[in-house]
mmCIF file of N, CA and C in Angstrom:
data_model
loop_
_atom_site.group_PDB
_atom_site.id
_atom_site.type_symbol
_atom_site.label_atom_id
_atom_site.label_comp_id
_atom_site.label_asym_id
_atom_site.label_seq_id
_atom_site.Cartn_x
_atom_site.Cartn_y
_atom_site.Cartn_z
ATOM 1 N N MET A 28 89.227 9.645 -81.937
ATOM 2 C CA MET A 28 88.986 11.077 -82.010
ATOM 3 C C MET A 28 90.126 11.774 -81.275
ATOM 4 N N SER A 29 90.819 12.631 -81.969
ATOM 5 C CA SER A 29 91.955 13.312 -81.375
ATOM 6 C C SER A 29 91.520 14.588 -80.667
ATOM 7 N N ILE A 30 92.389 15.088 -79.840
ATOM 8 C CA ILE A 30 92.104 16.312 -79.087
ATOM 9 C C ILE A 30 91.962 17.500 -80.033
ATOM 10 N N TRP A 31 92.671 17.471 -81.161
ATOM 11 C CA TRP A 31 92.590 18.575 -82.124
ATOM 12 C C TRP A 31 91.224 18.602 -82.797
ATOM 13 N N ARG A 32 90.670 17.439 -83.072
ATOM 14 C CA ARG A 32 89.333 17.377 -83.653
ATOM 15 C C ARG A 32 88.281 17.894 -82.676
ATOM 16 N N VAL A 33 88.447 17.557 -81.405
ATOM 17 C CA VAL A 33 87.508 18.027 -80.387
ATOM 18 C C VAL A 33 87.580 19.547 -80.283
ATOM 19 N N LEU A 34 88.776 20.087 -80.234
ATOM 20 C CA LEU A 34 88.929 21.543 -80.159
ATOM 21 C C LEU A 34 88.383 22.230 -81.407
ATOM 22 N N LEU A 35 88.622 21.635 -82.562
ATOM 23 C CA LEU A 35 88.106 22.209 -83.799
ATOM 24 C C LEU A 35 86.581 22.136 -83.846
ATOM 25 N N SER A 36 86.004 21.067 -83.309
ATOM 26 C CA SER A 36 84.547 20.962 -83.299
ATOM 27 C C SER A 36 83.922 21.946 -82.317
ATOM 28 N N ILE A 37 84.661 22.371 -81.321
ATOM 29 C CA ILE A 37 84.158 23.381 -80.391
ATOM 30 C C ILE A 37 84.254 24.770 -81.018
ATOM 31 N N VAL A 38 85.332 25.040 -81.727
ATOM 32 C CA VAL A 38 85.534 26.359 -82.330
ATOM 33 C C VAL A 38 84.689 26.530 -83.600
ATOM 34 N N CYS A 39 84.789 25.582 -84.512
ATOM 35 C CA CYS A 39 84.054 25.661 -85.778
ATOM 36 C C CYS A 39 83.642 24.245 -86.204
ATOM 37 N N PRO A 40 82.469 23.801 -85.790
ATOM 38 C CA PRO A 40 82.049 22.421 -86.035
ATOM 39 C C PRO A 40 82.065 21.963 -87.493
ATOM 40 N N PRO A 41 81.674 22.782 -88.479
ATOM 41 C CA PRO A 41 81.712 22.277 -89.859
ATOM 42 C C PRO A 41 83.120 21.896 -90.335
ATOM 43 N N LEU A 42 84.136 22.585 -89.858
ATOM 44 C CA LEU A 42 85.503 22.239 -90.264
ATOM 45 C C LEU A 42 85.965 20.918 -89.669
ATOM 46 N N ALA A 43 85.410 20.540 -88.535
ATOM 47 C CA ALA A 43 85.827 19.293 -87.879
ATOM 48 C C ALA A 43 85.327 18.070 -88.623
ATOM 49 N N VAL A 44 84.239 18.200 -89.378
ATOM 50 C CA VAL A 44 83.666 17.039 -90.067
ATOM 51 C C VAL A 44 83.880 17.090 -91.574
ATOM 52 N N LEU A 45 84.898 17.801 -92.030
ATOM 53 C CA LEU A 45 85.137 17.938 -93.470
ATOM 54 C C LEU A 45 85.359 16.602 -94.174
ATOM 55 N N ASP A 46 86.010 15.661 -93.531
ATOM 56 C CA ASP A 46 86.319 14.389 -94.177
ATOM 57 C C ASP A 46 85.236 13.335 -93.978
ATOM 58 N N LYS A 47 84.108 13.702 -93.392
ATOM 59 C CA LYS A 47 83.027 12.744 -93.132
ATOM 60 C C LYS A 47 81.957 12.733 -94.208
ATOM 61 N N GLY A 48 82.060 13.573 -95.202
ATOM 62 C CA GLY A 48 81.104 13.567 -96.304
ATOM 63 C C GLY A 48 80.273 14.832 -96.356
ATOM 64 N N CYS A 49 79.668 15.037 -97.511
ATOM 65 C CA CYS A 49 78.917 16.258 -97.760
ATOM 66 C C CYS A 49 77.683 16.371 -96.879
ATOM 67 N N GLY A 50 76.991 15.257 -96.653
ATOM 68 C CA GLY A 50 75.790 15.284 -95.835
ATOM 69 C C GLY A 50 76.072 15.691 -94.405
ATOM 70 N N SER A 51 77.156 15.196 -93.855
ATOM 71 C CA SER A 51 77.529 15.547 -92.487
ATOM 72 C C SER A 51 77.887 17.021 -92.368
ATOM 73 N N ILE A 52 78.581 17.527 -93.365
ATOM 74 C CA ILE A 52 78.967 18.941 -93.348
ATOM 75 C C ILE A 52 77.729 19.823 -93.398
ATOM 76 N N ILE A 53 76.784 19.475 -94.260
ATOM 77 C CA ILE A 53 75.572 20.286 -94.398
ATOM 78 C C ILE A 53 74.742 20.256 -93.122
ATOM 79 N N ILE A 54 74.567 19.081 -92.542
ATOM 80 C CA ILE A 54 73.787 18.955 -91.305
ATOM 81 C C ILE A 54 74.414 19.761 -90.183
ATOM 82 N N VAL A 55 75.717 19.611 -90.008
ATOM 83 C CA VAL A 55 76.400 20.332 -88.931
ATOM 84 C C VAL A 55 76.366 21.836 -89.195
ATOM 85 N N PHE A 56 76.516 22.242 -90.441
ATOM 86 C CA PHE A 56 76.490 23.673 -90.764
ATOM 87 C C PHE A 56 75.124 24.284 -90.464
ATOM 88 N N ILE A 57 74.057 23.585 -90.838
ATOM 89 C CA ILE A 57 72.709 24.099 -90.572
ATOM 90 C C ILE A 57 72.453 24.170 -89.073
ATOM 91 N N LEU A 58 72.838 23.142 -88.352
ATOM 92 C CA LEU A 58 72.664 23.168 -86.899
ATOM 93 C C LEU A 58 73.522 24.255 -86.261
ATOM 94 N N TRP A 59 74.706 24.478 -86.810
ATOM 95 C CA TRP A 59 75.596 25.511 -86.284
ATOM 96 C C TRP A 59 75.016 26.903 -86.512
ATOM 97 N N LEU A 60 74.323 27.087 -87.647
ATOM 98 C CA LEU A 60 73.669 28.368 -87.906
ATOM 99 C C LEU A 60 72.482 28.589 -86.970
ATOM 100 N N CYS A 61 71.809 27.514 -86.602
ATOM 101 C CA CYS A 61 70.677 27.623 -85.670
ATOM 102 C C CYS A 61 71.148 27.936 -84.250
ATOM 103 N N GLY A 62 72.314 27.501 -83.932
ATOM 104 C CA GLY A 62 72.869 27.758 -82.611
ATOM 105 C C GLY A 62 74.196 27.052 -82.467
ATOM 106 N N TRP A 63 75.045 27.600 -81.648
ATOM 107 C CA TRP A 63 76.391 27.048 -81.509
ATOM 108 C C TRP A 63 76.361 25.663 -80.858
ATOM 109 N N VAL A 64 75.557 25.506 -79.822
ATOM 110 C CA VAL A 64 75.527 24.243 -79.071
ATOM 111 C C VAL A 64 75.034 23.073 -79.924
ATOM 112 N N PRO A 65 73.942 23.193 -80.677
ATOM 113 C CA PRO A 65 73.533 22.059 -81.512
ATOM 114 C C PRO A 65 74.584 21.658 -82.545
ATOM 115 N N GLY A 66 75.289 22.625 -83.097
ATOM 116 C CA GLY A 66 76.345 22.316 -84.055
ATOM 117 C C GLY A 66 77.499 21.564 -83.427
ATOM 118 N N VAL A 67 77.877 21.970 -82.227
ATOM 119 C CA VAL A 67 78.969 21.288 -81.526
ATOM 120 C C VAL A 67 78.564 19.870 -81.154
ATOM 121 N N ILE A 68 77.349 19.711 -80.663
ATOM 122 C CA ILE A 68 76.877 18.376 -80.279
ATOM 123 C C ILE A 68 76.816 17.456 -81.498
ATOM 124 N N ALA A 69 76.296 17.948 -82.605
ATOM 125 C CA ALA A 69 76.223 17.135 -83.819
ATOM 126 C C ALA A 69 77.615 16.765 -84.323
ATOM 127 N N ALA A 70 78.544 17.698 -84.289
ATOM 128 C CA ALA A 70 79.914 17.402 -84.740
ATOM 129 C C ALA A 70 80.566 16.349 -83.855
ATOM 130 N N LEU A 71 80.379 16.461 -82.550
ATOM 131 C CA LEU A 71 80.969 15.475 -81.645
ATOM 132 C C LEU A 71 80.342 14.098 -81.832
ATOM 133 N N ILE A 72 79.042 14.050 -82.089
ATOM 134 C CA ILE A 72 78.390 12.754 -82.337
ATOM 135 C C ILE A 72 78.900 12.142 -83.629
ATOM 136 N N ILE A 73 79.023 12.947 -84.669
ATOM 137 C CA ILE A 73 79.514 12.426 -85.945
ATOM 138 C C ILE A 73 80.959 11.963 -85.823
ATOM 139 N N LEU A 74 81.781 12.707 -85.116
ATOM 140 C CA LEU A 74 83.178 12.319 -84.944
ATOM 141 C C LEU A 74 83.329 11.077 -84.081
ATOM 142 N N ASN A 75 82.402 10.861 -83.168
ATOM 143 C CA ASN A 75 82.492 9.737 -82.249
ATOM 144 C C ASN A 75 81.856 8.472 -82.816
ATOM 145 N N ASN A 76 81.228 8.559 -83.986
ATOM 146 C CA ASN A 76 80.576 7.415 -84.599
ATOM 147 C C ASN A 76 81.630 6.452 -85.176
ATOM 148 N N PRO A 77 81.742 5.238 -84.636
ATOM 149 C CA PRO A 77 82.782 4.320 -85.103
ATOM 150 C C PRO A 77 82.491 3.699 -86.467
ATOM 151 N N LYS A 78 81.259 3.779 -86.951
ATOM 152 C CA LYS A 78 80.909 3.147 -88.228
ATOM 153 C C LYS A 78 81.406 3.932 -89.428
ATOM 154 N N ARG A 79 81.761 5.174 -89.271
ATOM 155 C CA ARG A 79 82.205 6.000 -90.396
ATOM 156 C C ARG A 79 83.679 6.102 -90.441
#
């Protein structure tokens, strides 16, 4: 996970997970609409997942 991805996930979480698939984008977008913190946490978890 690069520093640019971390910064992008803090500023706009859905853009940080664009290459992780449609499901990840939708989940992060919905959480981001519910609140900024849940969206950031979800984006960081998805980006930190080594299986993807």
